[in-house]
JSON list of C-alpha atoms in Angstrom, two decimals:
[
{"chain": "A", "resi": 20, "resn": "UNK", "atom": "CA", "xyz": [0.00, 0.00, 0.00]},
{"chain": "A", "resi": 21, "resn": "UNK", "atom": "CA", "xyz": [0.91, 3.46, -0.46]},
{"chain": "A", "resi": 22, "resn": "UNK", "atom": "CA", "xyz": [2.17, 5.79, 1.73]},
{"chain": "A", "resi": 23, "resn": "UNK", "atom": "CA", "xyz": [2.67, 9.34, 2.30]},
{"chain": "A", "resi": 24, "resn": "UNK", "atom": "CA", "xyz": [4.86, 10.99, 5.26]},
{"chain": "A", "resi": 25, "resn": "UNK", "atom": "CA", "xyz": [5.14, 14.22, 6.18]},
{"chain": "A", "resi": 26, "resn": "UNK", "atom": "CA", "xyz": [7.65, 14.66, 9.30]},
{"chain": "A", "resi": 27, "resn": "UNK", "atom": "CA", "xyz": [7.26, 18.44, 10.28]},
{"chain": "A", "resi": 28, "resn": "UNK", "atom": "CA", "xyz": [3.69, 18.70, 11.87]},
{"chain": "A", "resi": 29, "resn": "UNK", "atom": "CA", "xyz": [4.33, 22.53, 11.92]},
{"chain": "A", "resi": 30, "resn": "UNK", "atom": "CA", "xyz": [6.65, 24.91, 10.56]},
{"chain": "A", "resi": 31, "resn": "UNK", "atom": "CA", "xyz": [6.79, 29.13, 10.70]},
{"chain": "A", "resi": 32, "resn": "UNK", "atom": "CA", "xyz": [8.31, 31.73, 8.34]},
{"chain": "A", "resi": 33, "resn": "UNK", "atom": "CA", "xyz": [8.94, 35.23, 8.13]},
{"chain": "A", "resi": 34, "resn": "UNK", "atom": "CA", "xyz": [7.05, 37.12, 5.80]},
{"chain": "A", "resi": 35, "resn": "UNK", "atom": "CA", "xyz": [8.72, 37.35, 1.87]},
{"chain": "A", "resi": 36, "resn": "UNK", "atom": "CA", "xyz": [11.27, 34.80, 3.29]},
{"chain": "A", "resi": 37, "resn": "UNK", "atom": "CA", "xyz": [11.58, 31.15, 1.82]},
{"chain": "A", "resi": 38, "resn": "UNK", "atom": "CA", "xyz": [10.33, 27.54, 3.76]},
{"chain": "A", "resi": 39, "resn": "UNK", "atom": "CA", "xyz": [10.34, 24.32, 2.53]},
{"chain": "A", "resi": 40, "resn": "UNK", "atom": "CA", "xyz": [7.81, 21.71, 3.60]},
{"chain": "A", "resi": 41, "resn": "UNK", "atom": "CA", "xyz": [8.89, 17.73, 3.44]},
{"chain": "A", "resi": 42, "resn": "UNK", "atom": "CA", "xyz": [7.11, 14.77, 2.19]},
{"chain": "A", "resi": 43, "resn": "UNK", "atom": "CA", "xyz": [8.62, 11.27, 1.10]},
{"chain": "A", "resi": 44, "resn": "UNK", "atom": "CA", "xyz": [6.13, 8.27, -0.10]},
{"chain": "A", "resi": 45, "resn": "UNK", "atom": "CA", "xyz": [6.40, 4.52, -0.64]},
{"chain": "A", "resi": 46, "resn": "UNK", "atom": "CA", "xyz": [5.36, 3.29, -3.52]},
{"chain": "A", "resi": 47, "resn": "UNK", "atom": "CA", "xyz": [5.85, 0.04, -6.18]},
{"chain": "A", "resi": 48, "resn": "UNK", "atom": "CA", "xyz": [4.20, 2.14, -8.93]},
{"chain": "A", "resi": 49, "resn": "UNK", "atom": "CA", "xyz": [6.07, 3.47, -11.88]},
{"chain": "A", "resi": 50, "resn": "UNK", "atom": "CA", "xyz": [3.71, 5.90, -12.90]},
{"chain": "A", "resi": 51, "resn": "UNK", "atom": "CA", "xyz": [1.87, 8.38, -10.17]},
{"chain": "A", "resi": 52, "resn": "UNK", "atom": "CA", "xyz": [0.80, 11.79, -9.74]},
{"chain": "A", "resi": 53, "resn": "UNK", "atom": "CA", "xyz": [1.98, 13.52, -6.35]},
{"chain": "A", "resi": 54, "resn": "UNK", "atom": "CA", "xyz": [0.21, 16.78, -5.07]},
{"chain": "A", "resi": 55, "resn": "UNK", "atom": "CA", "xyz": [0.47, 19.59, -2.45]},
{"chain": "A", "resi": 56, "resn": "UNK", "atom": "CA", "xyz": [-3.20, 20.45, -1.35]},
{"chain": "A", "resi": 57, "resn": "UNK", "atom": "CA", "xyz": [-3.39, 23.66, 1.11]},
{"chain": "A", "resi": 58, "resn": "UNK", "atom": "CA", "xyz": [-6.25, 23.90, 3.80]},
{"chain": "A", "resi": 59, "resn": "UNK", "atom": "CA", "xyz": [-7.11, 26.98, 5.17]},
{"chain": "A", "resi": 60, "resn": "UNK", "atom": "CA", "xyz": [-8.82, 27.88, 8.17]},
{"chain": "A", "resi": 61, "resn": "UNK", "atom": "CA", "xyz": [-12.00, 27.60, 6.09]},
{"chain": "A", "resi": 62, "resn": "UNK", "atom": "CA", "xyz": [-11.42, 24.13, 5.37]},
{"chain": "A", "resi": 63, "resn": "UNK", "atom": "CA", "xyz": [-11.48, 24.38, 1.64]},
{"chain": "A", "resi": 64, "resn": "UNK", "atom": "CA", "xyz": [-9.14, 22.05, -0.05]},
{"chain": "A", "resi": 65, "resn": "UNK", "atom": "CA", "xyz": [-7.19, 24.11, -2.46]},
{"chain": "A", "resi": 66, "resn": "UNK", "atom": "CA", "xyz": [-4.75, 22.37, -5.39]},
{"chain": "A", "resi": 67, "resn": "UNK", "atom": "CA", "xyz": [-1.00, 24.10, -4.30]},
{"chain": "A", "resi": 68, "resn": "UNK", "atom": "CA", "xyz": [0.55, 22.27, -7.31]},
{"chain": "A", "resi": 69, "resn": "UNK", "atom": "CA", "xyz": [0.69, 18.70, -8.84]},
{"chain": "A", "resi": 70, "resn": "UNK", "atom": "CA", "xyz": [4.02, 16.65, -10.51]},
{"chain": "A", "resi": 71, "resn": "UNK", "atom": "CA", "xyz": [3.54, 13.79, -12.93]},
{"chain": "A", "resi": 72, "resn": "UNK", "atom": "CA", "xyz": [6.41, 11.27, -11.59]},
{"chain": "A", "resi": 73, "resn": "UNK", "atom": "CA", "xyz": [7.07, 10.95, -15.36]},
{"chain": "A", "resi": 74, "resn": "UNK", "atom": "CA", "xyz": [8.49, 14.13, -15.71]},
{"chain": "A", "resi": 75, "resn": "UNK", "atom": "CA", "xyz": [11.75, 15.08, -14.56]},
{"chain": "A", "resi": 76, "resn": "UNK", "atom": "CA", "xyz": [11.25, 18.46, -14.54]},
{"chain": "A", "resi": 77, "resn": "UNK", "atom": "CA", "xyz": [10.05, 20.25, -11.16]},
{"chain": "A", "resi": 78, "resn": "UNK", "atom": "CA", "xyz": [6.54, 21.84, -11.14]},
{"chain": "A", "resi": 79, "resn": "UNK", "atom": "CA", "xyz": [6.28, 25.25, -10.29]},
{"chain": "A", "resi": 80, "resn": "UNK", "atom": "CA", "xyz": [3.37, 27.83, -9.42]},
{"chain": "A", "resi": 81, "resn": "UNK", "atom": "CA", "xyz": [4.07, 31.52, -9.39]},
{"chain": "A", "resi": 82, "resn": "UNK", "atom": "CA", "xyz": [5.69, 31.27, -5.56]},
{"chain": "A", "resi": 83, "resn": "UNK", "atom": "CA", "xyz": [5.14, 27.72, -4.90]},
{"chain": "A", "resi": 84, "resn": "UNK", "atom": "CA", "xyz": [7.76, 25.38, -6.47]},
{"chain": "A", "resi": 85, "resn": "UNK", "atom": "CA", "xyz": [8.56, 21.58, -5.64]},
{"chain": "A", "resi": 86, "resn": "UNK", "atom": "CA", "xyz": [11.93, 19.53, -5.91]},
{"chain": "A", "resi": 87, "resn": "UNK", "atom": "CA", "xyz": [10.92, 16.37, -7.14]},
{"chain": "A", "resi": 88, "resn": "UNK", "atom": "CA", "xyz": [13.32, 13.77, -6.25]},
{"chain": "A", "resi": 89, "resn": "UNK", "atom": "CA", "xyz": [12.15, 9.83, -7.77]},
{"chain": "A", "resi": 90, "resn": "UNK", "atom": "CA", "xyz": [14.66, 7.73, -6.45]},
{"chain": "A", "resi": 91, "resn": "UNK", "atom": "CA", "xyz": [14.80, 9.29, -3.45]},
{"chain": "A", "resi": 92, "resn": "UNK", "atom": "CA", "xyz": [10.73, 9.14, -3.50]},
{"chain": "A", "resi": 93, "resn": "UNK", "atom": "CA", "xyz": [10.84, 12.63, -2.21]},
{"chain": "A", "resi": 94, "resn": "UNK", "atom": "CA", "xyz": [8.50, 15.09, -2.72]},
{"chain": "A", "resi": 95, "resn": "UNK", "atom": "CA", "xyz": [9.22, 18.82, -1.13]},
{"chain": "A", "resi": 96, "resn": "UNK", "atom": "CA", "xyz": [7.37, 22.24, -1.45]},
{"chain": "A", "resi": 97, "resn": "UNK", "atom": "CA", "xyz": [8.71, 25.38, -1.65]},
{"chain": "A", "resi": 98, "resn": "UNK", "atom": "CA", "xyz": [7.04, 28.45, -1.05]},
{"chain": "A", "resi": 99, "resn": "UNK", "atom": "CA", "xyz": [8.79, 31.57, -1.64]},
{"chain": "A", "resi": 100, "resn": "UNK", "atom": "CA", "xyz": [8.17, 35.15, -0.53]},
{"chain": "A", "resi": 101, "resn": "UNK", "atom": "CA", "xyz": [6.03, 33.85, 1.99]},
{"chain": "A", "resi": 102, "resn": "UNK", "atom": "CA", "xyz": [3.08, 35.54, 2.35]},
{"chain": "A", "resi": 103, "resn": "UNK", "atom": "CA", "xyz": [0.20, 36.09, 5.04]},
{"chain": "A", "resi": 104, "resn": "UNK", "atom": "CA", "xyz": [-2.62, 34.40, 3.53]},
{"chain": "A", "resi": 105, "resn": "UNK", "atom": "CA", "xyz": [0.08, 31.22, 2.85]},
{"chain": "A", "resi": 106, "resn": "UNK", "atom": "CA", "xyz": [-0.62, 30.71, 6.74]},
{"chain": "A", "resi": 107, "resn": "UNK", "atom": "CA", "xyz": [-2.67, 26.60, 6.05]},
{"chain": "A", "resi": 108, "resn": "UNK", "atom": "CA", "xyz": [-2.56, 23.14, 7.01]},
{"chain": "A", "resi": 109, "resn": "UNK", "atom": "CA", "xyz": [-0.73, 21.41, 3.67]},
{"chain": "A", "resi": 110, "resn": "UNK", "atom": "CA", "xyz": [-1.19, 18.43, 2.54]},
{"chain": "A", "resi": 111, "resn": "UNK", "atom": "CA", "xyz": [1.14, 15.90, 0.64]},
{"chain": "A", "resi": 112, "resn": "UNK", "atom": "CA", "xyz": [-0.77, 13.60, -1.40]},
{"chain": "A", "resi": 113, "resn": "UNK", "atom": "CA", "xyz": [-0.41, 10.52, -3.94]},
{"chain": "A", "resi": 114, "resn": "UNK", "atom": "CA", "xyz": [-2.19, 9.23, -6.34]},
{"chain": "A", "resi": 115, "resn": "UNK", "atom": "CA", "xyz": [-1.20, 6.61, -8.59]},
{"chain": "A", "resi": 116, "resn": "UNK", "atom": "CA", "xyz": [-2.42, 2.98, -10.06]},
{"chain": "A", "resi": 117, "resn": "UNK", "atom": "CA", "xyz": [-5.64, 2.47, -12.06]},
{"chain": "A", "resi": 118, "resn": "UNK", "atom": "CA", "xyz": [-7.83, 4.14, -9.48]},
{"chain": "A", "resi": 119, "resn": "UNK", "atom": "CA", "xyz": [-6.65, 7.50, -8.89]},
{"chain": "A", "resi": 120, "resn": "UNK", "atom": "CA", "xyz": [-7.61, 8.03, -5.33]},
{"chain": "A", "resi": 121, "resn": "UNK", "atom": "CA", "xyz": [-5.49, 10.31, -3.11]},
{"chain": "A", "resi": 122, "resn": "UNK", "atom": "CA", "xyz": [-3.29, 9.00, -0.04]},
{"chain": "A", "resi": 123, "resn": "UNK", "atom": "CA", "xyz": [-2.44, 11.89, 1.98]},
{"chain": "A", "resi": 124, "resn": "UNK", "atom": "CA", "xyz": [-0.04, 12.70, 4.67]},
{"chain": "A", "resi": 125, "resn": "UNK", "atom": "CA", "xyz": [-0.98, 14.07, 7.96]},
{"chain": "A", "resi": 126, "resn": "UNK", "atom": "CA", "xyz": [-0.41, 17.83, 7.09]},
{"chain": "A", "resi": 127, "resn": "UNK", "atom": "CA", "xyz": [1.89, 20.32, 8.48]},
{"chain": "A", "resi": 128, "resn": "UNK", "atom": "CA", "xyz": [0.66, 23.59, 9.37]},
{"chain": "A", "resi": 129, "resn": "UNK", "atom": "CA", "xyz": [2.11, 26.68, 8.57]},
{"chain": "A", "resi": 130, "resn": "UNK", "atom": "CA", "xyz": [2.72, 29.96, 10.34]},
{"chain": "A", "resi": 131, "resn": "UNK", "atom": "CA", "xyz": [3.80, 32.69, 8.69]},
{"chain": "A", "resi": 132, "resn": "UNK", "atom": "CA", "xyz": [4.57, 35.74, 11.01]},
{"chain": "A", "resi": 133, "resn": "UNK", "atom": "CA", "xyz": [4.73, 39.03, 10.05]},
{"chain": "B", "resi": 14, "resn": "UNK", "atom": "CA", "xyz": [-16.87, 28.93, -11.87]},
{"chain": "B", "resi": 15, "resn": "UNK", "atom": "CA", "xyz": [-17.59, 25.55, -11.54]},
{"chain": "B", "resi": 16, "resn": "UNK", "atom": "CA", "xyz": [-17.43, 24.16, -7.64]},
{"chain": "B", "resi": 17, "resn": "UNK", "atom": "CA", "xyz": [-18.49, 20.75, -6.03]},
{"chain": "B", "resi": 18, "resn": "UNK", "atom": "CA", "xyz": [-21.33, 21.66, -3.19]},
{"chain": "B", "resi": 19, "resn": "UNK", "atom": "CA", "xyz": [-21.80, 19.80, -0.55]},
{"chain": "B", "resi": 20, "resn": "UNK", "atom": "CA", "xyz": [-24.92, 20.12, 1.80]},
{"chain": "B", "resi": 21, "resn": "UNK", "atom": "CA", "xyz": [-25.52, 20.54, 4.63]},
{"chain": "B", "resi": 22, "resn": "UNK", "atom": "CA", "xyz": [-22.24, 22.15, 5.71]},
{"chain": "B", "resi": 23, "resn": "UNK", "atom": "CA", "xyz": [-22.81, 21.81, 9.41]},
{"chain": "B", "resi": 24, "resn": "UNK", "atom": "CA", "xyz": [-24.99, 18.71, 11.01]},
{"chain": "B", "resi": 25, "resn": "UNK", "atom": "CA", "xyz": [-25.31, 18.28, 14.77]},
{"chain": "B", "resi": 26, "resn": "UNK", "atom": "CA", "xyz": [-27.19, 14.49, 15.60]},
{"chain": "B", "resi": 27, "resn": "UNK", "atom": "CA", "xyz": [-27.70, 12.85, 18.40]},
{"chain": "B", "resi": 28, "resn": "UNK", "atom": "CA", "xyz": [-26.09, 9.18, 18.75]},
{"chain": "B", "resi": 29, "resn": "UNK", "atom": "CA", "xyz": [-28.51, 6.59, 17.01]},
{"chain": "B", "resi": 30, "resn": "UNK", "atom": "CA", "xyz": [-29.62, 9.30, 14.20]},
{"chain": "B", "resi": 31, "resn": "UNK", "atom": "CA", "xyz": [-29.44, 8.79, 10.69]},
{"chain": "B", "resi": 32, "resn": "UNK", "atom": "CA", "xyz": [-27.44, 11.16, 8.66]},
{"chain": "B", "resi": 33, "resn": "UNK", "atom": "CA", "xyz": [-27.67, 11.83, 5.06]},
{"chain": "B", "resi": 34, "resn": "UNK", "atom": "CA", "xyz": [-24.76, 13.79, 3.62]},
{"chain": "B", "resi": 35, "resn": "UNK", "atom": "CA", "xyz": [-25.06, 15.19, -0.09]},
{"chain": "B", "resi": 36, "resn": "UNK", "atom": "CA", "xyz": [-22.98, 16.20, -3.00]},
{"chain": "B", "resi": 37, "resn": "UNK", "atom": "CA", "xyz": [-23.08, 17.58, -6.20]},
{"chain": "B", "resi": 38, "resn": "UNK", "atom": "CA", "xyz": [-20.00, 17.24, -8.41]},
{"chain": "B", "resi": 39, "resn": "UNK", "atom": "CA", "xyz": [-18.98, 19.41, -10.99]},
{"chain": "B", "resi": 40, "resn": "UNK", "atom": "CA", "xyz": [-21.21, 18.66, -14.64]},
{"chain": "B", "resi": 41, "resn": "UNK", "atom": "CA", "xyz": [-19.11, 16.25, -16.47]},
{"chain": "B", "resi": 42, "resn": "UNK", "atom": "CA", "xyz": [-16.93, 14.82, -13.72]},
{"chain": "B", "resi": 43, "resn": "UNK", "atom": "CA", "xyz": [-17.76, 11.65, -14.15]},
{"chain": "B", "resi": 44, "resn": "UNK", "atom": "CA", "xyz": [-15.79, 9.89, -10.63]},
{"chain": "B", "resi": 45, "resn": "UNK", "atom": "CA", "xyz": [-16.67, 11.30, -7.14]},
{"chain": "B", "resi": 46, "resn": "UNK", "atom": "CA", "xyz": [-15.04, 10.85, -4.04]},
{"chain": "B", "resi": 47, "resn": "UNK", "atom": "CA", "xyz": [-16.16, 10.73, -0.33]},
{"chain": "B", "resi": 48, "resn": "UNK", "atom": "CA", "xyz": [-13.17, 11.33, 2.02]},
{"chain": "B", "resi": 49, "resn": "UNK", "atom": "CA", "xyz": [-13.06, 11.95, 6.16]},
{"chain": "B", "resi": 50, "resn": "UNK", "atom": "CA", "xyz": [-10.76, 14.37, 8.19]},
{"chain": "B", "resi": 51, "resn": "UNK", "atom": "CA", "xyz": [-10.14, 13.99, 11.50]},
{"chain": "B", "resi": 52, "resn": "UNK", "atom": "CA", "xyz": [-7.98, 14.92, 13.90]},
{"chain": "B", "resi": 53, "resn": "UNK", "atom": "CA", "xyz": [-6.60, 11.12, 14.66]},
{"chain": "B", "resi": 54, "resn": "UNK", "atom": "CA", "xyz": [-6.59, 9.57, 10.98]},
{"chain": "B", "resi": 55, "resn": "UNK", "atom": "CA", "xyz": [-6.22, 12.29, 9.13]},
{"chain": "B", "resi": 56, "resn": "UNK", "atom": "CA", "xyz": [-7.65, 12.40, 5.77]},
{"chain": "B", "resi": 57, "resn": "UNK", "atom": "CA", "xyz": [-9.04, 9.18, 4.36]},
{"chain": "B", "resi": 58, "resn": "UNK", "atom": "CA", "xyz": [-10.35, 7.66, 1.72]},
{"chain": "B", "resi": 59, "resn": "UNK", "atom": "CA", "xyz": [-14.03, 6.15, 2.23]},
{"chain": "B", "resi": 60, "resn": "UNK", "atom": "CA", "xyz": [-15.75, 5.51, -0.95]},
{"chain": "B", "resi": 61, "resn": "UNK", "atom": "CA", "xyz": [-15.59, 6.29, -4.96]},
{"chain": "B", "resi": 62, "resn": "UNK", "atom": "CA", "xyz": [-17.32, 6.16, -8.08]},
{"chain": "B", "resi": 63, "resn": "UNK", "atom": "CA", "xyz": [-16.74, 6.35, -11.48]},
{"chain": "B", "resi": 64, "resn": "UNK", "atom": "CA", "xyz": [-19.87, 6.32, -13.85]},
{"chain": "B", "resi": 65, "resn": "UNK", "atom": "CA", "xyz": [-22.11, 5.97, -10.82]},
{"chain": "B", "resi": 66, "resn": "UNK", "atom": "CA", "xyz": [-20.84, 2.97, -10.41]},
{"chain": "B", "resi": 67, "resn": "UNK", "atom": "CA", "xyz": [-18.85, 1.84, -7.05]},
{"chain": "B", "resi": 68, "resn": "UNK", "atom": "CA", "xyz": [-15.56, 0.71, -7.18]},
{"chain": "B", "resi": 69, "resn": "UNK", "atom": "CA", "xyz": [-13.92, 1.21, -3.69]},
{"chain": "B", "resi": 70, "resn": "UNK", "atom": "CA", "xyz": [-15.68, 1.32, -0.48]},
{"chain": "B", "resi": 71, "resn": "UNK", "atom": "CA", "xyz": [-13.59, -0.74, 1.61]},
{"chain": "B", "resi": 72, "resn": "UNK", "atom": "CA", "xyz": [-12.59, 2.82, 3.58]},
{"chain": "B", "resi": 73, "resn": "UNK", "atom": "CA", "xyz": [-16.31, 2.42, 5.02]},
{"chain": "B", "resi": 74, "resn": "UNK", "atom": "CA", "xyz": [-17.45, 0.81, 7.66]},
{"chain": "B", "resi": 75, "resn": "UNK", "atom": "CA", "xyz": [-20.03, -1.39, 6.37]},
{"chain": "B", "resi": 76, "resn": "UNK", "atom": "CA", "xyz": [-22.18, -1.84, 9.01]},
{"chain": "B", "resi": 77, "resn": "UNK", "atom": "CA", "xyz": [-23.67, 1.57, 9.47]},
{"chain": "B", "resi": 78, "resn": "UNK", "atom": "CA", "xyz": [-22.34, 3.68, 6.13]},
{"chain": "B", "resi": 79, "resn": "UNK", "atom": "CA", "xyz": [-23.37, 3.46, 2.52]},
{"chain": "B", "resi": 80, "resn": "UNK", "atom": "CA", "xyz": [-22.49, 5.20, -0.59]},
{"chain": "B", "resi": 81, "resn": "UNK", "atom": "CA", "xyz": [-24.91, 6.10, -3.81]},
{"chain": "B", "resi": 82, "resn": "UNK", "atom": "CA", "xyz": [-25.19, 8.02, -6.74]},
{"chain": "B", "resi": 83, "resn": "UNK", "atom": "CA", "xyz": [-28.85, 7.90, -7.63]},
{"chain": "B", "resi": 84, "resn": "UNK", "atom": "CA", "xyz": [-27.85, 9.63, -10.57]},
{"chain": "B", "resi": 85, "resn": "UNK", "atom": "CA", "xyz": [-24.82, 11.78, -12.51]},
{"chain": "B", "resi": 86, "resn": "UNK", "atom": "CA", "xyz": [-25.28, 15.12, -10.77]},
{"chain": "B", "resi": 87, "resn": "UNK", "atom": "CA", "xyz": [-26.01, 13.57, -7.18]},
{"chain": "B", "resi": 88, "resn": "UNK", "atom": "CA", "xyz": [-23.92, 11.05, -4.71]},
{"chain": "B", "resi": 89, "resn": "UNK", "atom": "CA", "xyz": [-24.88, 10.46, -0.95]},
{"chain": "B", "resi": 90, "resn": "UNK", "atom": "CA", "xyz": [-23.49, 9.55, 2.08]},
{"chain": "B", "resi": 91, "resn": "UNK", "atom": "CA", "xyz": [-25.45, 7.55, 4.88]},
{"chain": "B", "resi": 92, "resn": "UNK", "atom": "CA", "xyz": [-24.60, 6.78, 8.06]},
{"chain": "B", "resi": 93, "resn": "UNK", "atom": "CA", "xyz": [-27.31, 5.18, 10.08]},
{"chain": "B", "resi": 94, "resn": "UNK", "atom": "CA", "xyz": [-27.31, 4.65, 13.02]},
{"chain": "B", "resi": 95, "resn": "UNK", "atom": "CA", "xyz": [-24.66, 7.25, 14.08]},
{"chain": "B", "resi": 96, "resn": "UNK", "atom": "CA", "xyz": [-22.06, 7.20, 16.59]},
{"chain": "B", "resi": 97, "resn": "UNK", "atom": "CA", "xyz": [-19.63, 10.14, 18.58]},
{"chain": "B", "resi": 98, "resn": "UNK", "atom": "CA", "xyz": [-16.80, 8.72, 17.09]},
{"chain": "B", "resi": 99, "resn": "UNK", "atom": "CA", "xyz": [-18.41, 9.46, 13.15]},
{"chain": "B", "resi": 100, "resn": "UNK", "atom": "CA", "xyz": [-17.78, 13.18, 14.11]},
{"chain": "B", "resi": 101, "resn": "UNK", "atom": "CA", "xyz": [-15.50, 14.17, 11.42]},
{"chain": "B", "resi": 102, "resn": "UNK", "atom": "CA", "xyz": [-15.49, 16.41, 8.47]},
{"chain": "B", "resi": 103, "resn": "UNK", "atom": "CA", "xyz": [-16.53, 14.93, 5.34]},
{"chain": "B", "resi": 104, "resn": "UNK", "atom": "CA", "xyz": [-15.82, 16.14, 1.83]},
{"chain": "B", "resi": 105, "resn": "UNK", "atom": "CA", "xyz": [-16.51, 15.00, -1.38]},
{"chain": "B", "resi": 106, "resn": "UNK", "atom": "CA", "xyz": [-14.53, 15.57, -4.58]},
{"chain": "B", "resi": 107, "resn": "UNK", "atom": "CA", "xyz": [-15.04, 14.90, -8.30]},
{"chain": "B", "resi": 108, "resn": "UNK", "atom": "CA", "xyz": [-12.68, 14.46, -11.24]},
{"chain": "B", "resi": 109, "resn": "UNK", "atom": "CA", "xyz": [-12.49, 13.58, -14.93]},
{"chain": "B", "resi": 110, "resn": "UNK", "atom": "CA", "xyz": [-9.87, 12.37, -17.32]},
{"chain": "B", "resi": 111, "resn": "UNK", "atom": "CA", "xyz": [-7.67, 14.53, -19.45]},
{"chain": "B", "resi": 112, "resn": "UNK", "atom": "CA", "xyz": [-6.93, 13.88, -22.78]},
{"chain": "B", "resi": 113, "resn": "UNK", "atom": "CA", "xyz": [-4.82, 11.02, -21.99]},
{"chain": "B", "resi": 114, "resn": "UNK", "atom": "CA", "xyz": [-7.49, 9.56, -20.01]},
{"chain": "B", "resi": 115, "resn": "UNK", "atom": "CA", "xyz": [-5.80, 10.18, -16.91]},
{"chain": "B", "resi": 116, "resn": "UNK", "atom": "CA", "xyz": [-7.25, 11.70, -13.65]},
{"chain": "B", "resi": 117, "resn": "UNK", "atom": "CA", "xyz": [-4.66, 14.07, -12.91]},
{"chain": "B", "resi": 118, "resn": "UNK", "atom": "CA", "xyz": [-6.80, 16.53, -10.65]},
{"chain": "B", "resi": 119, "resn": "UNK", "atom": "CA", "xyz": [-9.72, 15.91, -7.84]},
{"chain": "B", "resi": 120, "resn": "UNK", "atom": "CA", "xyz": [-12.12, 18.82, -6.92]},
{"chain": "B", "resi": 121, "resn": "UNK", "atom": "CA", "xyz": [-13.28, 19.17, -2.98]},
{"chain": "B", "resi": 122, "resn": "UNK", "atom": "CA", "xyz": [-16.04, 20.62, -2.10]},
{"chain": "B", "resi": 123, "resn": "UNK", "atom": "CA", "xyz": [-16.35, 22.49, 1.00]},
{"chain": "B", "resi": 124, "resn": "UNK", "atom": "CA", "xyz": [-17.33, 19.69, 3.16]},
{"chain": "B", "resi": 125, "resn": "UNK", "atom": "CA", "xyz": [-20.07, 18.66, 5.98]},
{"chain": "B", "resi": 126, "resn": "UNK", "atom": "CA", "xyz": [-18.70, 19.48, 9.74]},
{"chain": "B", "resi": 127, "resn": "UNK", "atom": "CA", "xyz": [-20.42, 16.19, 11.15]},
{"chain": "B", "resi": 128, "resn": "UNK", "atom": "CA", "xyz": [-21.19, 16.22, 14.98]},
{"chain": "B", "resi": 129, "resn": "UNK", "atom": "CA", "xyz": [-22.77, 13.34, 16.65]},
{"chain": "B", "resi": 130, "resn": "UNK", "atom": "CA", "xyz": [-23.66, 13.72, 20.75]}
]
């Protein structure tokens, strides 16, 4: 079964500087799709950025960037500039296989002080 | 702007009630989703369907939850009877396949904040 780990249940920034969230997965799949979700206060589950494990080139979003690393079965986000309204739970998530269904980590949350 | 709803978005039962949880995906999704958050577990998988059609629901317990999608634009979430330890919150999500016929993206709603005393 897949798995998704996320080590750093929280983590703070200073606003406009960089942070770098963790998250490393198990897998016997070849071909997957890996995601950052963010959740708000609100609850809303928000699409960060996704990376095709077929590609070998990192994803990126306007701030949010991720180093992809395969063999390593790593999976980090990057968030640059930090801003207020970055301030979420984020979720690492999998999904791979024939049935597409996400495996997600257990979230870190994010502070970001001003 | 097309957005998964979810009703109702708060529900507070009483232990023993039945609960009926809604969702509508987004027109032309054609595989939904049922997941539950909690604090302990996390986020987890509990059901999904693709053409109305079940094809996981081993996440559920089967003795008091059930899935449906009476039809395209409507699934459903039962739990009957209820118990404290269902409290949770419960989203749904849809998706559809790109042009490779691969699901690439899933769409939450905003999810049902279920309480059971």
């Amino acid at each position: 079964a897949q798995t998704v780990t996320q080590s750093q249940p929280e983590m703070s920034v200073q606003e406009a500087e960089t942070v770098t969230l963790s998250c490393t997965y198990d897998t016997s799949e070849s071909d997957y799709y890996l995601f950052w979700y963010k959740q708000p206060p609100s609850r809303q589950m928000i699409l960060v950025i996704r990376q095709e494990a077929y590609k070998q080139q990192n994803a990126t979003e306007n701030r949010f960037s991720v180093n992809f690393q395969k063999a390593a079965k790593s999976f980090s986000l990057k968030i640059s500039d930090s801003q207020l309204g970055d301030a979420a739970m984020y979720f690492c998530a999998y999904s791979g296989g024939s049935n597409y269904k996400l495996t997600f980590g257990k979230g870190t949350l994010l502070t970001v002080n001003p | 702007d097309a957005r998964v709803t979810q009703t109702p978005r708060h529900k507070v039962t009483e232990m023993g009630q039945e609960v009926t949880m809604r969702c509508q995906p987004i027109l032309g999704h054609n595989t939904v989703f049922w997941y539950r958050q909690t604090m302990m577990q996390g986020l987890e998988l509990l059901a999904y369907f693709r053409n109305r059609a079940p094809l996981d629901d081993s996440g559920m317990p089967k003795d008091r939850f059930s899935a449906e999608m009476p039809d395209a634009t409507l699934a459903t979430l039962k739990i009957q009877p209820s118990e404290p330890r269902d409290s949770a919150v419960y989203f749904c999500a849809s998706g559809f396949p790109n042009s490779g016929g691969e699901y690439n993206e899933q769409f939450f709603g905003p999810g049902t904040r279920l309480t059971v005393l």
